Short mmCIF file of C-alpha atoms in Angstrom, two decimals:
data_model
loop_
_atom_site.label_atom_id
_atom_site.label_comp_id
_atom_site.label_asym_id
_atom_site.label_seq_id
_atom_site.Cartn_x
_atom_site.Cartn_y
_atom_site.Cartn_z
CA UNK Y 1 -290.34 5.07 -69.75
CA UNK Y 2 -287.05 6.71 -69.44
CA UNK Y 3 -284.31 4.68 -68.62
CA UNK Y 4 -281.34 6.39 -66.45
CA UNK Y 5 -277.78 4.65 -66.34
CA UNK Y 6 -276.10 3.97 -63.32
CA UNK Y 7 -272.33 4.33 -62.61
CA UNK Y 8 -270.57 1.08 -61.89
CA UNK Y 9 -267.14 1.24 -60.22
CA UNK Y 10 -264.32 -0.43 -62.02
CA UNK Y 11 -263.17 -3.57 -60.74
CA UNK Y 12 -259.49 -3.74 -61.14
CA UNK Y 13 -256.53 -5.13 -58.78
CA UNK Y 14 -254.28 -1.94 -58.30
CA UNK Y 15 -251.52 -0.89 -56.08
CA UNK Y 16 -250.02 2.80 -55.75
CA UNK Y 17 -246.31 3.36 -54.68
CA UNK Y 18 -245.26 5.95 -52.35
CA UNK Y 19 -241.86 7.54 -53.04
CA UNK Y 20 -240.42 5.35 -50.35
CA UNK Y 21 -241.60 2.24 -52.52
CA UNK Y 22 -244.44 1.22 -49.98
CA UNK Y 23 -247.35 -0.19 -51.32
CA UNK Y 24 -250.99 1.18 -50.69
CA UNK Y 25 -254.16 -0.13 -51.42
CA UNK Y 26 -256.26 1.26 -54.14
CA UNK Y 27 -259.60 1.86 -51.91
CA UNK Y 28 -258.36 5.21 -50.65
CA UNK Y 29 -257.49 6.47 -54.25
CA UNK Y 30 -260.85 5.15 -55.58
CA UNK Y 31 -262.97 6.62 -52.91
CA UNK Y 32 -261.30 10.04 -53.43
CA UNK Y 33 -262.05 9.77 -57.17
CA UNK Y 34 -265.74 8.66 -56.24
CA UNK Y 35 -266.15 11.73 -54.26
CA UNK Y 36 -265.10 14.01 -56.83
CA UNK Y 37 -267.22 12.46 -59.24
CA UNK Y 38 -270.24 12.37 -57.01
CA UNK Y 39 -269.67 16.17 -56.37
CA UNK Y 40 -270.25 17.17 -60.01
CA UNK Y 41 -273.23 14.62 -60.78
CA UNK Y 42 -276.35 16.00 -62.12
CA UNK Y 43 -279.06 16.12 -59.25
CA UNK Y 44 -282.50 14.74 -59.91
CA UNK Y 45 -285.42 16.40 -58.30
CA UNK Y 46 -287.13 14.71 -55.65
CA UNK Y 47 -290.52 15.35 -57.28
CA UNK Y 48 -290.57 13.90 -60.68
CA UNK Y 49 -293.81 15.67 -61.65
CA UNK Y 50 -292.15 17.35 -64.82
CA UNK Y 51 -292.48 17.11 -68.61
CA UNK Y 52 -290.60 14.20 -70.49
CA UNK Y 53 -288.48 16.87 -72.09
CA UNK Y 54 -287.16 17.98 -69.00
CA UNK Y 55 -286.31 14.71 -67.70
CA UNK Y 56 -284.91 13.94 -71.14
CA UNK Y 57 -282.36 16.92 -70.74
CA UNK Y 58 -281.55 15.75 -67.18
CA UNK Y 59 -280.79 12.10 -68.61
CA UNK Y 60 -278.40 13.56 -71.15
CA UNK Y 61 -276.71 15.63 -68.63
CA UNK Y 62 -276.41 12.58 -66.62
CA UNK Y 63 -274.72 10.35 -69.43
CA UNK Y 64 -272.35 13.38 -70.21
CA UNK Y 65 -271.33 13.31 -66.61
CA UNK Y 66 -270.92 9.41 -66.75
CA UNK Y 67 -268.61 9.67 -69.42
CA UNK Y 68 -266.46 12.42 -68.08
CA UNK Y 69 -266.14 10.62 -64.70
CA UNK Y 70 -265.30 7.39 -66.52
CA UNK Y 71 -262.46 9.13 -68.45
CA UNK Y 72 -261.05 10.59 -65.35
CA UNK Y 73 -261.12 7.41 -63.35
CA UNK Y 74 -259.47 5.42 -66.29
CA UNK Y 75 -256.70 8.21 -66.76
CA UNK Y 76 -255.97 7.67 -63.00
CA UNK Y 77 -255.98 3.80 -63.17
CA UNK Y 78 -253.72 3.74 -66.12
CA UNK Y 79 -251.14 6.06 -64.49
CA UNK Y 80 -251.45 3.70 -61.28
CA UNK Y 81 -250.71 0.66 -63.30
CA UNK Y 82 -247.14 2.00 -63.97
CA UNK Y 83 -245.71 0.37 -60.93
CA UNK Y 84 -241.99 -1.16 -61.34
CA UNK Y 85 -241.68 -5.01 -60.78
CA UNK Y 86 -239.64 -6.12 -57.64
CA UNK Y 87 -238.23 -9.48 -56.39
CA UNK Y 88 -236.78 -12.33 -58.37
CA UNK Y 89 -239.27 -14.76 -58.16
CA UNK Y 90 -240.06 -14.98 -61.88
CA UNK Y 91 -236.71 -14.32 -62.76
CA UNK Y 92 -234.98 -16.14 -65.93
CA UNK Y 93 -231.69 -17.85 -65.34
CA UNK Y 94 -229.61 -19.92 -68.17
CA UNK Y 95 -226.20 -21.65 -67.88
CA UNK Y 96 -225.44 -20.09 -64.52
CA UNK Y 97 -226.24 -16.47 -65.56
CA UNK Y 98 -229.32 -14.23 -64.84
CA UNK Y 99 -230.85 -13.12 -67.90
CA UNK Y 100 -231.27 -9.47 -68.41
CA UNK Y 101 -233.04 -7.24 -71.22
CA UNK Y 102 -232.03 -3.64 -72.08
CA UNK Y 103 -232.16 -1.18 -74.72
CA UNK Y 104 -230.32 1.55 -76.41
CA UNK Y 105 -233.02 4.45 -76.76
CA UNK Y 106 -232.76 6.93 -79.53
CA UNK Y 107 -234.80 9.71 -80.53
CA UNK Y 108 -233.98 10.23 -84.15
CA UNK Y 109 -233.84 9.15 -87.71
CA UNK Y 110 -230.23 9.06 -89.47
CA UNK Y 111 -231.98 9.75 -92.93
CA UNK Y 112 -233.54 13.08 -91.45
CA UNK Y 113 -229.97 14.51 -91.09
CA UNK Y 114 -230.36 15.23 -87.37
CA UNK Y 115 -228.00 14.01 -84.92
CA UNK Y 116 -229.23 10.72 -83.26
CA UNK Y 117 -228.99 11.06 -79.26
CA UNK Y 118 -229.29 8.13 -76.91
CA UNK Y 119 -231.18 8.32 -73.62
CA UNK Y 120 -229.12 7.42 -70.46
CA UNK Y 121 -230.23 7.22 -66.94
CA UNK Y 122 -228.25 7.95 -63.65
CA UNK Y 123 -227.08 5.17 -61.72
CA UNK Y 124 -228.27 4.70 -57.95
CA UNK Y 125 -225.25 3.16 -56.63
CA UNK Y 126 -222.58 5.51 -57.96
CA UNK Y 127 -221.19 7.86 -60.58
CA UNK Y 128 -221.48 7.40 -64.34
CA UNK Y 129 -224.67 7.03 -66.39
CA UNK Y 130 -226.43 3.77 -67.32
CA UNK Y 131 -228.56 2.12 -70.35
CA UNK Y 132 -231.99 1.07 -69.06
CA UNK Y 133 -231.93 -2.61 -68.43
CA UNK Y 134 -233.29 -5.20 -65.90
CA UNK Y 135 -234.30 -8.82 -65.27
CA UNK Y 136 -236.01 -10.92 -68.07
CA UNK Y 137 -238.96 -12.71 -66.47
CA UNK Y 138 -240.94 -16.01 -67.06
CA UNK Y 139 -244.12 -14.44 -68.26
CA UNK Y 140 -242.58 -12.34 -71.06
CA UNK Y 141 -240.52 -12.41 -74.01
CA UNK Y 142 -237.34 -10.76 -74.01
CA UNK Y 143 -238.42 -8.01 -76.21
CA UNK Y 144 -241.67 -7.44 -73.82
CA UNK Y 145 -238.69 -7.18 -71.03
CA UNK Y 146 -236.76 -4.60 -72.64
CA UNK Y 147 -239.83 -2.38 -73.55
CA UNK Y 148 -241.16 -2.78 -69.84
CA UNK Y 149 -237.53 -1.81 -68.51
CA UNK Y 150 -237.74 1.46 -70.71
CA UNK Y 151 -240.93 2.46 -69.27
CA UNK Y 152 -239.90 1.39 -65.64
CA UNK Y 153 -236.36 3.00 -65.40
CA UNK Y 154 -236.45 5.95 -68.13
CA UNK Y 155 -240.13 6.67 -68.31
CA UNK Y 156 -240.27 6.03 -72.22
CA UNK Y 157 -242.31 4.20 -74.78
CA UNK Y 158 -241.37 3.29 -78.21
CA UNK Y 159 -240.61 0.58 -80.95
CA UNK Y 160 -238.10 -2.18 -80.84
CA UNK Y 161 -236.10 -1.88 -84.23
CA UNK Y 162 -233.48 -4.58 -83.96
CA UNK Y 163 -231.32 -6.77 -81.72
CA UNK Y 164 -228.05 -5.24 -80.95
CA UNK Y 165 -226.38 -8.34 -79.16
CA UNK Y 166 -225.96 -10.36 -75.96
CA UNK Y 167 -223.21 -8.92 -73.29
CA UNK Y 168 -222.10 -10.54 -70.47
CA UNK Y 169 -221.18 -8.93 -67.30
CA UNK Y 170 -220.82 -9.69 -63.60
CA UNK Y 171 -222.76 -7.90 -60.92
CA UNK Y 172 -221.39 -7.22 -57.75
CA UNK Y 173 -224.71 -6.67 -55.79
CA UNK Y 174 -226.62 -9.33 -57.16
CA UNK Y 175 -225.25 -12.57 -56.22
CA UNK Y 176 -227.63 -15.29 -55.40
CA UNK Y 177 -228.43 -19.09 -55.22
CA UNK Y 178 -229.33 -19.41 -58.93
CA UNK Y 179 -226.34 -17.35 -59.75
CA UNK Y 180 -223.75 -17.58 -57.02
CA UNK Y 181 -220.96 -15.46 -58.93
CA UNK Y 182 -223.29 -12.76 -59.84
CA UNK Y 183 -223.00 -13.55 -63.76
CA UNK Y 184 -225.57 -11.92 -66.20
CA UNK Y 185 -226.20 -11.86 -69.92
CA UNK Y 186 -227.91 -8.84 -71.32
CA UNK Y 187 -229.95 -8.85 -74.40
CA UNK Y 188 -229.74 -5.36 -75.62
CA UNK Y 189 -231.98 -3.84 -78.35
CA UNK Y 190 -232.34 -0.51 -80.40
CA UNK Y 191 -235.43 1.16 -79.34
CA UNK Y 192 -237.01 4.31 -81.15
CA UNK Y 193 -238.55 6.60 -78.49
CA UNK Y 194 -242.09 7.95 -79.44
CA UNK Y 195 -243.17 9.13 -76.22
CA UNK Y 196 -241.47 10.48 -72.87
CA UNK Y 197 -243.70 9.98 -70.00
CA UNK Y 198 -244.10 12.69 -67.21
CA UNK Y 199 -244.66 10.00 -64.64
CA UNK Y 200 -243.15 6.66 -64.34
CA UNK Y 201 -242.44 4.21 -61.70
CA UNK Y 202 -238.72 5.04 -60.86
CA UNK Y 203 -238.94 8.78 -61.59
CA UNK Y 204 -238.20 9.38 -57.78
CA UNK Y 205 -234.53 7.85 -58.32
CA UNK Y 206 -233.93 8.29 -62.04
CA UNK Y 207 -233.04 10.98 -64.03
CA UNK Y 208 -233.10 11.10 -67.90
CA UNK Y 209 -230.10 12.42 -70.16
CA UNK Y 210 -230.15 12.85 -73.90
CA UNK Y 211 -226.64 12.53 -75.27
CA UNK Y 212 -224.91 12.06 -78.61
CA UNK Y 213 -223.41 8.34 -78.79
CA UNK Y 214 -219.98 9.53 -78.38
CA UNK Y 215 -221.07 11.34 -75.27
CA UNK Y 216 -222.92 8.46 -73.95
CA UNK Y 217 -219.80 6.26 -74.29
CA UNK Y 218 -217.86 8.56 -72.34
CA UNK Y 219 -220.18 8.94 -69.44
CA UNK Y 220 -221.18 5.37 -69.32
CA UNK Y 221 -220.76 3.54 -66.09
CA UNK Y 222 -219.91 -0.14 -67.28
CA UNK Y 223 -217.45 -1.17 -69.99
CA UNK Y 224 -219.99 -3.75 -71.31
CA UNK Y 225 -222.52 -1.02 -71.75
CA UNK Y 226 -219.87 0.99 -73.87
CA UNK Y 227 -219.36 -1.91 -76.14
CA UNK Y 228 -223.14 -1.89 -76.52
CA UNK Y 229 -223.37 1.52 -77.43
CA UNK Y 230 -220.41 1.16 -80.04
CA UNK Y 231 -222.23 -1.74 -81.69
CA UNK Y 232 -225.49 0.48 -81.51
CA UNK Y 233 -223.26 3.25 -83.43
CA UNK Y 234 -222.15 0.61 -85.85
CA UNK Y 235 -225.98 -0.55 -86.58
CA UNK Y 236 -226.77 3.19 -86.87
CA UNK Y 237 -224.31 3.64 -89.64
CA UNK Y 238 -225.37 0.36 -91.45
CA UNK Y 239 -228.72 1.64 -91.39
CA UNK Y 240 -227.88 4.71 -92.77
CA UNK Y 241 -225.98 3.04 -95.78
CA UNK Y 242 -228.97 0.70 -96.31
#
């Protein structure tokens, strides 16, 4: 008896995002993937009056097709998982401040002799550049929040190296019931970038710029981010000395 495998669809709750930010159900995407996979599936004959060798070859082809189709679907799912969080229902607050996490993303090692560059992103509300940052939520640690914001806003993955400091600022646009004066406290980290993603949640509204630390300070939109960059530069020097 030859047992032939069957393709089982993956069960994951996914959403895709339009450029305008609207959510679309996964079914249309999944149906397209299934149609594509189905078109390449090996066809078994209606009449199975064949040698066991022929059936064995067909089973091997079918298994290869399953592996290839599963890999294609898995890749699509992993890209679809990159959806930016929105809303404030899980936002952390403390002492009248909204808690924020962010990072100074660098791409170099001072010991290698190369100039360390910092990743900046454009502001969607005016001139000047920003460091990636965003709200720290209840279901994550502050480091996890910083890593998530690096992916969502700047489309980079990497490792948290160190804590740079806490920075207080006042948001003009995010004044709410739990934080009526718009006060925020940002925990900023040094993050070493290992990968730049080709697709990321906010790519339709964000552009990336790699700058030297001094250039980043000059281009920075907010004074508190300038302070964070200066402290980051001090951290780099101390790291190089040690």
